């Protein structure tokens, strides 16, 4: 939206390129992006004017439209082979593997109402620099975490201050934080919802893409 798009899109070349819409306000860009992002079966979080302002500043030196391959390279990337991860949870531990089995119809859930102190933990094969998480509750859309904190550790014993804290807003909870190295990642429930499980149908650990 800020710089336009040129070149083939999914292998198809169009007669005219998508032009830049950067002359519009941050609010306008955010509204259009949010509308598109929440159409066609998607359920991502709303884009804010503050996020648009940040991106506008970060890419102000760019004069050319993006290409699809360039955009893909700067987006956060999924970390490694999830089959090599070790998962544990404070509740219903035996079902934790359902959160990374590639099947959106299966899930890990707490089997009891959401309550503060419930946690879900990922152990990576080696210490890795990460920058975020994506928790997808899929068709269990109301089972998003009412509150969360994310802590990182190199050994699973010593944990620093939370790198992220917040509240889920819908079926997909996207958590971003400054790049940091970790082997262990723990997501702890800080909210509560009586009569509602905390569920994860699919989980992704993200690393940073290339710089703008």
mmCIF file with all atom_site columns, C-alpha atoms in Angstrom:
data_model
loop_
_atom_site.group_PDB
_atom_site.id
_atom_site.type_symbol
_atom_site.label_atom_id
_atom_site.label_alt_id
_atom_site.label_comp_id
_atom_site.label_asym_id
_atom_site.label_entity_id
_atom_site.label_seq_id
_atom_site.pdbx_PDB_ins_code
_atom_site.Cartn_x
_atom_site.Cartn_y
_atom_site.Cartn_z
_atom_site.occupancy
_atom_site.B_iso_or_equiv
_atom_site.pdbx_formal_charge
_atom_site.auth_seq_id
_atom_site.auth_comp_id
_atom_site.auth_asym_id
_atom_site.auth_atom_id
_atom_site.pdbx_PDB_model_num
ATOM 1   C CA . UNK A 1 1   ? 0.000   0.000   0.000   1.00 0.00 ? 1   UNK A CA 1
ATOM 2   C CA . UNK A 1 2   ? 2.818   2.450   0.786   1.00 0.00 ? 2   UNK A CA 1
ATOM 3   C CA . UNK A 1 3   ? 5.051   1.671   -2.199  1.00 0.00 ? 3   UNK A CA 1
ATOM 4   C CA . UNK A 1 4   ? 3.035   -0.352  -4.680  1.00 0.00 ? 4   UNK A CA 1
ATOM 5   C CA . UNK A 1 5   ? 3.764   -3.752  -6.219  1.00 0.00 ? 5   UNK A CA 1
ATOM 6   C CA . UNK A 1 6   ? 5.429   -4.714  -9.494  1.00 0.00 ? 6   UNK A CA 1
ATOM 7   C CA . UNK A 1 7   ? 6.326   -7.909  -11.322 1.00 0.00 ? 7   UNK A CA 1
ATOM 8   C CA . UNK A 1 8   ? 4.643   -11.310 -11.374 1.00 0.00 ? 8   UNK A CA 1
ATOM 9   C CA . UNK A 1 9   ? 2.261   -12.239 -8.550  1.00 0.00 ? 9   UNK A CA 1
ATOM 10  C CA . UNK A 1 10  ? 1.965   -15.980 -8.007  1.00 0.00 ? 10  UNK A CA 1
ATOM 11  C CA . UNK A 1 11  ? 3.438   -16.452 -11.463 1.00 0.00 ? 11  UNK A CA 1
ATOM 12  C CA . UNK A 1 12  ? 1.024   -14.105 -13.241 1.00 0.00 ? 12  UNK A CA 1
ATOM 13  C CA . UNK A 1 13  ? 2.158   -10.811 -14.800 1.00 0.00 ? 13  UNK A CA 1
ATOM 14  C CA . UNK A 1 14  ? -0.457  -8.039  -14.876 1.00 0.00 ? 14  UNK A CA 1
ATOM 15  C CA . UNK A 1 15  ? -0.675  -5.274  -17.483 1.00 0.00 ? 15  UNK A CA 1
ATOM 16  C CA . UNK A 1 16  ? -0.414  -2.510  -14.895 1.00 0.00 ? 16  UNK A CA 1
ATOM 17  C CA . UNK A 1 17  ? 1.419   -2.469  -11.600 1.00 0.00 ? 17  UNK A CA 1
ATOM 18  C CA . UNK A 1 18  ? -0.197  -1.638  -8.258  1.00 0.00 ? 18  UNK A CA 1
ATOM 19  C CA . UNK A 1 19  ? 0.607   2.013   -7.572  1.00 0.00 ? 19  UNK A CA 1
ATOM 20  C CA . UNK A 1 20  ? 1.721   3.549   -4.290  1.00 0.00 ? 20  UNK A CA 1
ATOM 21  C CA . UNK A 1 21  ? -1.030  4.845   -2.005  1.00 0.00 ? 21  UNK A CA 1
ATOM 22  C CA . UNK A 1 22  ? 1.373   6.583   0.380   1.00 0.00 ? 22  UNK A CA 1
ATOM 23  C CA . UNK A 1 23  ? -0.281  9.992   -0.114  1.00 0.00 ? 23  UNK A CA 1
ATOM 24  C CA . UNK A 1 24  ? -3.148  8.742   2.065   1.00 0.00 ? 24  UNK A CA 1
ATOM 25  C CA . UNK A 1 25  ? -3.039  9.089   5.852   1.00 0.00 ? 25  UNK A CA 1
ATOM 26  C CA . UNK A 1 26  ? -1.776  6.425   8.248   1.00 0.00 ? 26  UNK A CA 1
ATOM 27  C CA . UNK A 1 27  ? -5.362  5.892   9.414   1.00 0.00 ? 27  UNK A CA 1
ATOM 28  C CA . UNK A 1 28  ? -6.550  5.326   5.842   1.00 0.00 ? 28  UNK A CA 1
ATOM 29  C CA . UNK A 1 29  ? -3.740  2.843   5.099   1.00 0.00 ? 29  UNK A CA 1
ATOM 30  C CA . UNK A 1 30  ? -4.456  1.009   8.369   1.00 0.00 ? 30  UNK A CA 1
ATOM 31  C CA . UNK A 1 31  ? -8.196  0.805   7.624   1.00 0.00 ? 31  UNK A CA 1
ATOM 32  C CA . UNK A 1 32  ? -7.686  -0.607  4.131   1.00 0.00 ? 32  UNK A CA 1
ATOM 33  C CA . UNK A 1 33  ? -5.050  -3.082  5.338   1.00 0.00 ? 33  UNK A CA 1
ATOM 34  C CA . UNK A 1 34  ? -7.324  -4.212  8.188   1.00 0.00 ? 34  UNK A CA 1
ATOM 35  C CA . UNK A 1 35  ? -10.269 -4.695  5.812   1.00 0.00 ? 35  UNK A CA 1
ATOM 36  C CA . UNK A 1 36  ? -8.227  -6.825  3.421   1.00 0.00 ? 36  UNK A CA 1
ATOM 37  C CA . UNK A 1 37  ? -6.549  -8.711  6.256   1.00 0.00 ? 37  UNK A CA 1
ATOM 38  C CA . UNK A 1 38  ? -9.903  -9.720  7.738   1.00 0.00 ? 38  UNK A CA 1
ATOM 39  C CA . UNK A 1 39  ? -11.552 -10.728 4.474   1.00 0.00 ? 39  UNK A CA 1
ATOM 40  C CA . UNK A 1 40  ? -11.426 -13.941 2.453   1.00 0.00 ? 40  UNK A CA 1
ATOM 41  C CA . UNK A 1 41  ? -11.527 -16.205 5.515   1.00 0.00 ? 41  UNK A CA 1
ATOM 42  C CA . UNK A 1 42  ? -8.593  -14.595 7.328   1.00 0.00 ? 42  UNK A CA 1
ATOM 43  C CA . UNK A 1 43  ? -8.824  -13.508 10.970  1.00 0.00 ? 43  UNK A CA 1
ATOM 44  C CA . UNK A 1 44  ? -5.653  -11.548 11.688  1.00 0.00 ? 44  UNK A CA 1
ATOM 45  C CA . UNK A 1 45  ? -5.340  -8.727  14.185  1.00 0.00 ? 45  UNK A CA 1
ATOM 46  C CA . UNK A 1 46  ? -6.253  -5.188  13.057  1.00 0.00 ? 46  UNK A CA 1
ATOM 47  C CA . UNK A 1 47  ? -3.485  -3.021  11.593  1.00 0.00 ? 47  UNK A CA 1
ATOM 48  C CA . UNK A 1 48  ? -3.015  0.208   13.541  1.00 0.00 ? 48  UNK A CA 1
ATOM 49  C CA . UNK A 1 49  ? -2.102  3.690   12.368  1.00 0.00 ? 49  UNK A CA 1
ATOM 50  C CA . UNK A 1 50  ? 0.925   3.546   14.681  1.00 0.00 ? 50  UNK A CA 1
ATOM 51  C CA . UNK A 1 51  ? 2.208   0.453   12.838  1.00 0.00 ? 51  UNK A CA 1
ATOM 52  C CA . UNK A 1 52  ? 1.758   2.211   9.499   1.00 0.00 ? 52  UNK A CA 1
ATOM 53  C CA . UNK A 1 53  ? 3.625   5.254   10.800  1.00 0.00 ? 53  UNK A CA 1
ATOM 54  C CA . UNK A 1 54  ? 6.518   3.025   11.930  1.00 0.00 ? 54  UNK A CA 1
ATOM 55  C CA . UNK A 1 55  ? 6.723   1.263   8.551   1.00 0.00 ? 55  UNK A CA 1
ATOM 56  C CA . UNK A 1 56  ? 6.464   4.535   6.665   1.00 0.00 ? 56  UNK A CA 1
ATOM 57  C CA . UNK A 1 57  ? 9.500   5.831   8.580   1.00 0.00 ? 57  UNK A CA 1
ATOM 58  C CA . UNK A 1 58  ? 11.452  2.566   8.210   1.00 0.00 ? 58  UNK A CA 1
ATOM 59  C CA . UNK A 1 59  ? 10.983  2.494   4.428   1.00 0.00 ? 59  UNK A CA 1
ATOM 60  C CA . UNK A 1 60  ? 11.083  6.213   3.637   1.00 0.00 ? 60  UNK A CA 1
ATOM 61  C CA . UNK A 1 61  ? 14.224  5.864   1.514   1.00 0.00 ? 61  UNK A CA 1
ATOM 62  C CA . UNK A 1 62  ? 12.611  3.309   -0.796  1.00 0.00 ? 62  UNK A CA 1
ATOM 63  C CA . UNK A 1 63  ? 11.681  4.695   -4.215  1.00 0.00 ? 63  UNK A CA 1
ATOM 64  C CA . UNK A 1 64  ? 10.721  1.537   -6.098  1.00 0.00 ? 64  UNK A CA 1
ATOM 65  C CA . UNK A 1 65  ? 7.623   -0.668  -5.754  1.00 0.00 ? 65  UNK A CA 1
ATOM 66  C CA . UNK A 1 66  ? 8.007   -4.009  -4.004  1.00 0.00 ? 66  UNK A CA 1
ATOM 67  C CA . UNK A 1 67  ? 8.138   -7.360  -5.730  1.00 0.00 ? 67  UNK A CA 1
ATOM 68  C CA . UNK A 1 68  ? 6.499   -10.444 -4.275  1.00 0.00 ? 68  UNK A CA 1
ATOM 69  C CA . UNK A 1 69  ? 9.838   -12.106 -3.563  1.00 0.00 ? 69  UNK A CA 1
ATOM 70  C CA . UNK A 1 70  ? 11.137  -9.008  -1.742  1.00 0.00 ? 70  UNK A CA 1
ATOM 71  C CA . UNK A 1 71  ? 8.068   -8.862  0.473   1.00 0.00 ? 71  UNK A CA 1
ATOM 72  C CA . UNK A 1 72  ? 8.342   -12.544 1.326   1.00 0.00 ? 72  UNK A CA 1
ATOM 73  C CA . UNK A 1 73  ? 11.979  -12.095 2.402   1.00 0.00 ? 73  UNK A CA 1
ATOM 74  C CA . UNK A 1 74  ? 11.283  -9.265  4.887   1.00 0.00 ? 74  UNK A CA 1
ATOM 75  C CA . UNK A 1 75  ? 8.320   -10.966 6.563   1.00 0.00 ? 75  UNK A CA 1
ATOM 76  C CA . UNK A 1 76  ? 8.978   -12.972 9.733   1.00 0.00 ? 76  UNK A CA 1
ATOM 77  C CA . UNK A 1 77  ? 9.997   -16.537 8.852   1.00 0.00 ? 77  UNK A CA 1
ATOM 78  C CA . UNK A 1 78  ? 8.987   -19.761 10.589  1.00 0.00 ? 78  UNK A CA 1
ATOM 79  C CA . UNK A 1 79  ? 11.719  -21.378 12.670  1.00 0.00 ? 79  UNK A CA 1
ATOM 80  C CA . UNK A 1 80  ? 13.053  -24.798 11.745  1.00 0.00 ? 80  UNK A CA 1
ATOM 81  C CA . UNK A 1 81  ? 11.469  -28.240 11.716  1.00 0.00 ? 81  UNK A CA 1
ATOM 82  C CA . UNK A 1 82  ? 8.745   -28.399 14.350  1.00 0.00 ? 82  UNK A CA 1
ATOM 83  C CA . UNK A 1 83  ? 9.041   -32.197 14.466  1.00 0.00 ? 83  UNK A CA 1
ATOM 84  C CA . UNK A 1 84  ? 12.311  -31.708 16.370  1.00 0.00 ? 84  UNK A CA 1
ATOM 85  C CA . UNK A 1 85  ? 10.728  -29.565 19.081  1.00 0.00 ? 85  UNK A CA 1
ATOM 86  C CA . UNK A 1 86  ? 9.840   -30.852 22.552  1.00 0.00 ? 86  UNK A CA 1
ATOM 87  C CA . UNK A 1 87  ? 6.554   -29.584 23.931  1.00 0.00 ? 87  UNK A CA 1
ATOM 88  C CA . UNK A 1 88  ? 5.239   -29.614 27.477  1.00 0.00 ? 88  UNK A CA 1
ATOM 89  C CA . UNK A 1 89  ? 2.222   -28.037 29.147  1.00 0.00 ? 89  UNK A CA 1
ATOM 90  C CA . UNK A 1 90  ? 0.853   -27.504 32.633  1.00 0.00 ? 90  UNK A CA 1
ATOM 91  C CA . UNK A 1 91  ? -2.444  -29.112 31.614  1.00 0.00 ? 91  UNK A CA 1
ATOM 92  C CA . UNK A 1 92  ? -3.304  -31.889 29.145  1.00 0.00 ? 92  UNK A CA 1
ATOM 93  C CA . UNK A 1 93  ? 0.397   -32.367 28.426  1.00 0.00 ? 93  UNK A CA 1
ATOM 94  C CA . UNK A 1 94  ? -0.169  -35.522 26.356  1.00 0.00 ? 94  UNK A CA 1
ATOM 95  C CA . UNK A 1 95  ? -1.988  -33.498 23.693  1.00 0.00 ? 95  UNK A CA 1
ATOM 96  C CA . UNK A 1 96  ? 0.686   -30.791 23.364  1.00 0.00 ? 96  UNK A CA 1
ATOM 97  C CA . UNK A 1 97  ? 1.998   -32.235 20.091  1.00 0.00 ? 97  UNK A CA 1
ATOM 98  C CA . UNK A 1 98  ? -1.324  -31.431 18.420  1.00 0.00 ? 98  UNK A CA 1
ATOM 99  C CA . UNK A 1 99  ? -0.271  -27.768 18.391  1.00 0.00 ? 99  UNK A CA 1
ATOM 100 C CA . UNK A 1 100 ? 2.444   -28.419 15.790  1.00 0.00 ? 100 UNK A CA 1
ATOM 101 C CA . UNK A 1 101 ? 1.149   -31.433 13.811  1.00 0.00 ? 101 UNK A CA 1
ATOM 102 C CA . UNK A 1 102 ? 0.206   -29.404 10.725  1.00 0.00 ? 102 UNK A CA 1
ATOM 103 C CA . UNK A 1 103 ? -3.456  -30.372 11.131  1.00 0.00 ? 103 UNK A CA 1
ATOM 104 C CA . UNK A 1 104 ? -5.652  -27.375 11.894  1.00 0.00 ? 104 UNK A CA 1
ATOM 105 C CA . UNK A 1 105 ? -8.501  -29.677 12.942  1.00 0.00 ? 105 UNK A CA 1
ATOM 106 C CA . UNK A 1 106 ? -6.537  -31.070 15.915  1.00 0.00 ? 106 UNK A CA 1
ATOM 107 C CA . UNK A 1 107 ? -5.591  -29.059 18.960  1.00 0.00 ? 107 UNK A CA 1
ATOM 108 C CA . UNK A 1 108 ? -3.966  -28.819 22.349  1.00 0.00 ? 108 UNK A CA 1
ATOM 109 C CA . UNK A 1 109 ? -6.261  -27.416 25.030  1.00 0.00 ? 109 UNK A CA 1
ATOM 110 C CA . UNK A 1 110 ? -6.259  -27.054 28.790  1.00 0.00 ? 110 UNK A CA 1
ATOM 111 C CA . UNK A 1 111 ? -9.370  -29.255 29.294  1.00 0.00 ? 111 UNK A CA 1
ATOM 112 C CA . UNK A 1 112 ? -10.304 -26.828 32.069  1.00 0.00 ? 112 UNK A CA 1
ATOM 113 C CA . UNK A 1 113 ? -11.233 -23.148 32.136  1.00 0.00 ? 113 UNK A CA 1
ATOM 114 C CA . UNK A 1 114 ? -8.515  -20.621 31.393  1.00 0.00 ? 114 UNK A CA 1
ATOM 115 C CA . UNK A 1 115 ? -6.819  -19.504 34.597  1.00 0.00 ? 115 UNK A CA 1
ATOM 116 C CA . UNK A 1 116 ? -3.661  -17.574 35.509  1.00 0.00 ? 116 UNK A CA 1
ATOM 117 C CA . UNK A 1 117 ? -0.545  -19.711 35.736  1.00 0.00 ? 117 UNK A CA 1
ATOM 118 C CA . UNK A 1 118 ? -1.361  -22.235 33.000  1.00 0.00 ? 118 UNK A CA 1
ATOM 119 C CA . UNK A 1 119 ? 1.596   -22.554 30.631  1.00 0.00 ? 119 UNK A CA 1
ATOM 120 C CA . UNK A 1 120 ? 2.712   -24.052 27.333  1.00 0.00 ? 120 UNK A CA 1
ATOM 121 C CA . UNK A 1 121 ? 6.432   -24.591 26.681  1.00 0.00 ? 121 UNK A CA 1
ATOM 122 C CA . UNK A 1 122 ? 8.543   -25.183 23.569  1.00 0.00 ? 122 UNK A CA 1
ATOM 123 C CA . UNK A 1 123 ? 12.079  -26.571 23.661  1.00 0.00 ? 123 UNK A CA 1
ATOM 124 C CA . UNK A 1 124 ? 14.004  -25.980 20.424  1.00 0.00 ? 124 UNK A CA 1
ATOM 125 C CA . UNK A 1 125 ? 16.860  -28.310 19.351  1.00 0.00 ? 125 UNK A CA 1
ATOM 126 C CA . UNK A 1 126 ? 19.379  -25.480 19.836  1.00 0.00 ? 126 UNK A CA 1
ATOM 127 C CA . UNK A 1 127 ? 19.486  -21.880 20.961  1.00 0.00 ? 127 UNK A CA 1
ATOM 128 C CA . UNK A 1 128 ? 17.941  -19.774 18.202  1.00 0.00 ? 128 UNK A CA 1
ATOM 129 C CA . UNK A 1 129 ? 17.287  -16.080 17.688  1.00 0.00 ? 129 UNK A CA 1
ATOM 130 C CA . UNK A 1 130 ? 13.525  -15.585 17.583  1.00 0.00 ? 130 UNK A CA 1
ATOM 131 C CA . UNK A 1 131 ? 11.265  -12.581 17.308  1.00 0.00 ? 131 UNK A CA 1
ATOM 132 C CA . UNK A 1 132 ? 7.704   -13.762 17.844  1.00 0.00 ? 132 UNK A CA 1
ATOM 133 C CA . UNK A 1 133 ? 5.005   -16.402 18.101  1.00 0.00 ? 133 UNK A CA 1
ATOM 134 C CA . UNK A 1 134 ? 1.754   -17.110 16.308  1.00 0.00 ? 134 UNK A CA 1
ATOM 135 C CA . UNK A 1 135 ? -1.001  -18.970 18.174  1.00 0.00 ? 135 UNK A CA 1
ATOM 136 C CA . UNK A 1 136 ? -3.931  -20.077 16.022  1.00 0.00 ? 136 UNK A CA 1
ATOM 137 C CA . UNK A 1 137 ? -7.098  -21.234 17.788  1.00 0.00 ? 137 UNK A CA 1
ATOM 138 C CA . UNK A 1 138 ? -8.742  -21.929 14.393  1.00 0.00 ? 138 UNK A CA 1
ATOM 139 C CA . UNK A 1 139 ? -12.380 -23.062 14.768  1.00 0.00 ? 139 UNK A CA 1
ATOM 140 C CA . UNK A 1 140 ? -12.088 -22.857 18.569  1.00 0.00 ? 140 UNK A CA 1
ATOM 141 C CA . UNK A 1 141 ? -12.159 -19.113 17.954  1.00 0.00 ? 141 UNK A CA 1
ATOM 142 C CA . UNK A 1 142 ? -13.174 -18.151 21.488  1.00 0.00 ? 142 UNK A CA 1
ATOM 143 C CA . UNK A 1 143 ? -10.309 -20.130 23.070  1.00 0.00 ? 143 UNK A CA 1
ATOM 144 C CA . UNK A 1 144 ? -7.661  -17.422 22.603  1.00 0.00 ? 144 UNK A CA 1
ATOM 145 C CA . UNK A 1 145 ? -5.612  -16.464 25.696  1.00 0.00 ? 145 UNK A CA 1
ATOM 146 C CA . UNK A 1 146 ? -7.325  -13.741 27.691  1.00 0.00 ? 146 UNK A CA 1
ATOM 147 C CA . UNK A 1 147 ? -3.885  -12.661 28.865  1.00 0.00 ? 147 UNK A CA 1
ATOM 148 C CA . UNK A 1 148 ? -0.342  -13.892 28.298  1.00 0.00 ? 148 UNK A CA 1
ATOM 149 C CA . UNK A 1 149 ? 3.314   -13.358 29.020  1.00 0.00 ? 149 UNK A CA 1
ATOM 150 C CA . UNK A 1 150 ? 6.245   -14.863 27.104  1.00 0.00 ? 150 UNK A CA 1
ATOM 151 C CA . UNK A 1 151 ? 9.517   -15.783 28.799  1.00 0.00 ? 151 UNK A CA 1
ATOM 152 C CA . UNK A 1 152 ? 12.737  -17.121 27.264  1.00 0.00 ? 152 UNK A CA 1
ATOM 153 C CA . UNK A 1 153 ? 15.515  -19.301 28.664  1.00 0.00 ? 153 UNK A CA 1
ATOM 154 C CA . UNK A 1 154 ? 18.752  -20.906 27.519  1.00 0.00 ? 154 UNK A CA 1
ATOM 155 C CA . UNK A 1 155 ? 18.476  -23.881 29.895  1.00 0.00 ? 155 UNK A CA 1
ATOM 156 C CA . UNK A 1 156 ? 14.832  -24.164 30.962  1.00 0.00 ? 156 UNK A CA 1
ATOM 157 C CA . UNK A 1 157 ? 15.767  -23.216 34.528  1.00 0.00 ? 157 UNK A CA 1
ATOM 158 C CA . UNK A 1 158 ? 16.697  -19.538 34.506  1.00 0.00 ? 158 UNK A CA 1
ATOM 159 C CA . UNK A 1 159 ? 14.092  -17.213 32.997  1.00 0.00 ? 159 UNK A CA 1
ATOM 160 C CA . UNK A 1 160 ? 14.540  -13.516 32.373  1.00 0.00 ? 160 UNK A CA 1
ATOM 161 C CA . UNK A 1 161 ? 11.908  -10.810 32.446  1.00 0.00 ? 161 UNK A CA 1
ATOM 162 C CA . UNK A 1 162 ? 8.990   -11.410 30.052  1.00 0.00 ? 162 UNK A CA 1
ATOM 163 C CA . UNK A 1 163 ? 9.826   -10.357 26.497  1.00 0.00 ? 163 UNK A CA 1
ATOM 164 C CA . UNK A 1 164 ? 6.140   -9.836  25.708  1.00 0.00 ? 164 UNK A CA 1
ATOM 165 C CA . UNK A 1 165 ? 2.900   -9.354  27.632  1.00 0.00 ? 165 UNK A CA 1
ATOM 166 C CA . UNK A 1 166 ? -0.578  -8.727  26.329  1.00 0.00 ? 166 UNK A CA 1
ATOM 167 C CA . UNK A 1 167 ? -4.084  -9.997  25.641  1.00 0.00 ? 167 UNK A CA 1
ATOM 168 C CA . UNK A 1 168 ? -5.443  -12.158 22.848  1.00 0.00 ? 168 UNK A CA 1
ATOM 169 C CA . UNK A 1 169 ? -8.105  -10.461 20.727  1.00 0.00 ? 169 UNK A CA 1
ATOM 170 C CA . UNK A 1 170 ? -9.347  -13.234 18.470  1.00 0.00 ? 170 UNK A CA 1
ATOM 171 C CA . UNK A 1 171 ? -8.684  -16.662 16.976  1.00 0.00 ? 171 UNK A CA 1
ATOM 172 C CA . UNK A 1 172 ? -5.141  -15.726 15.908  1.00 0.00 ? 172 UNK A CA 1
ATOM 173 C CA . UNK A 1 173 ? -2.792  -14.278 18.518  1.00 0.00 ? 173 UNK A CA 1
ATOM 174 C CA . UNK A 1 174 ? 0.359   -12.762 17.024  1.00 0.00 ? 174 UNK A CA 1
ATOM 175 C CA . UNK A 1 175 ? 3.065   -11.915 19.555  1.00 0.00 ? 175 UNK A CA 1
ATOM 176 C CA . UNK A 1 176 ? 6.072   -9.856  18.505  1.00 0.00 ? 176 UNK A CA 1
ATOM 177 C CA . UNK A 1 177 ? 9.159   -8.884  20.502  1.00 0.00 ? 177 UNK A CA 1
ATOM 178 C CA . UNK A 1 178 ? 12.722  -7.713  19.966  1.00 0.00 ? 178 UNK A CA 1
ATOM 179 C CA . UNK A 1 179 ? 14.973  -10.457 18.522  1.00 0.00 ? 179 UNK A CA 1
ATOM 180 C CA . UNK A 1 180 ? 16.402  -12.593 21.326  1.00 0.00 ? 180 UNK A CA 1
ATOM 181 C CA . UNK A 1 181 ? 18.161  -15.942 21.581  1.00 0.00 ? 181 UNK A CA 1
ATOM 182 C CA . UNK A 1 182 ? 16.461  -18.825 23.371  1.00 0.00 ? 182 UNK A CA 1
ATOM 183 C CA . UNK A 1 183 ? 16.225  -22.594 23.481  1.00 0.00 ? 183 UNK A CA 1
ATOM 184 C CA . UNK A 1 184 ? 13.169  -22.643 25.747  1.00 0.00 ? 184 UNK A CA 1
ATOM 185 C CA . UNK A 1 185 ? 10.021  -20.564 25.201  1.00 0.00 ? 185 UNK A CA 1
ATOM 186 C CA . UNK A 1 186 ? 7.228   -20.449 27.758  1.00 0.00 ? 186 UNK A CA 1
ATOM 187 C CA . UNK A 1 187 ? 3.814   -18.857 27.207  1.00 0.00 ? 187 UNK A CA 1
ATOM 188 C CA . UNK A 1 188 ? 1.956   -18.343 30.479  1.00 0.00 ? 188 UNK A CA 1
ATOM 189 C CA . UNK A 1 189 ? -1.740  -17.550 30.818  1.00 0.00 ? 189 UNK A CA 1
ATOM 190 C CA . UNK A 1 190 ? -2.313  -14.380 32.851  1.00 0.00 ? 190 UNK A CA 1
ATOM 191 C CA . UNK A 1 191 ? -6.043  -14.017 32.272  1.00 0.00 ? 191 UNK A CA 1
ATOM 192 C CA . UNK A 1 192 ? -9.074  -16.146 32.938  1.00 0.00 ? 192 UNK A CA 1
ATOM 193 C CA . UNK A 1 193 ? -12.288 -17.190 31.211  1.00 0.00 ? 193 UNK A CA 1
ATOM 194 C CA . UNK A 1 194 ? -14.670 -19.386 33.129  1.00 0.00 ? 194 UNK A CA 1
ATOM 195 C CA . UNK A 1 195 ? -16.153 -22.168 31.010  1.00 0.00 ? 195 UNK A CA 1
ATOM 196 C CA . UNK A 1 196 ? -13.658 -21.549 28.166  1.00 0.00 ? 196 UNK A CA 1
ATOM 197 C CA . UNK A 1 197 ? -10.542 -23.597 27.417  1.00 0.00 ? 197 UNK A CA 1
ATOM 198 C CA . UNK A 1 198 ? -7.249  -22.173 26.216  1.00 0.00 ? 198 UNK A CA 1
ATOM 199 C CA . UNK A 1 199 ? -6.626  -23.895 22.877  1.00 0.00 ? 199 UNK A CA 1
ATOM 200 C CA . UNK A 1 200 ? -3.845  -23.919 20.281  1.00 0.00 ? 200 UNK A CA 1
ATOM 201 C CA . UNK A 1 201 ? -4.623  -25.633 16.973  1.00 0.00 ? 201 UNK A CA 1
ATOM 202 C CA . UNK A 1 202 ? -1.373  -24.548 15.312  1.00 0.00 ? 202 UNK A CA 1
ATOM 203 C CA . UNK A 1 203 ? 1.665   -22.773 16.730  1.00 0.00 ? 203 UNK A CA 1
ATOM 204 C CA . UNK A 1 204 ? 4.551   -21.105 14.910  1.00 0.00 ? 204 UNK A CA 1
ATOM 205 C CA . UNK A 1 205 ? 7.807   -19.702 16.277  1.00 0.00 ? 205 UNK A CA 1
ATOM 206 C CA . UNK A 1 206 ? 9.073   -16.829 14.153  1.00 0.00 ? 206 UNK A CA 1
ATOM 207 C CA . UNK A 1 207 ? 12.487  -15.388 13.341  1.00 0.00 ? 207 UNK A CA 1
ATOM 208 C CA . UNK A 1 208 ? 13.179  -12.047 11.701  1.00 0.00 ? 208 UNK A CA 1
ATOM 209 C CA . UNK A 1 209 ? 13.265  -11.673 7.948   1.00 0.00 ? 209 UNK A CA 1
ATOM 210 C CA . UNK A 1 210 ? 15.869  -9.619  6.142   1.00 0.00 ? 210 UNK A CA 1
ATOM 211 C CA . UNK A 1 211 ? 16.127  -5.873  6.812   1.00 0.00 ? 211 UNK A CA 1
ATOM 212 C CA . UNK A 1 212 ? 14.231  -3.341  4.666   1.00 0.00 ? 212 UNK A CA 1
#
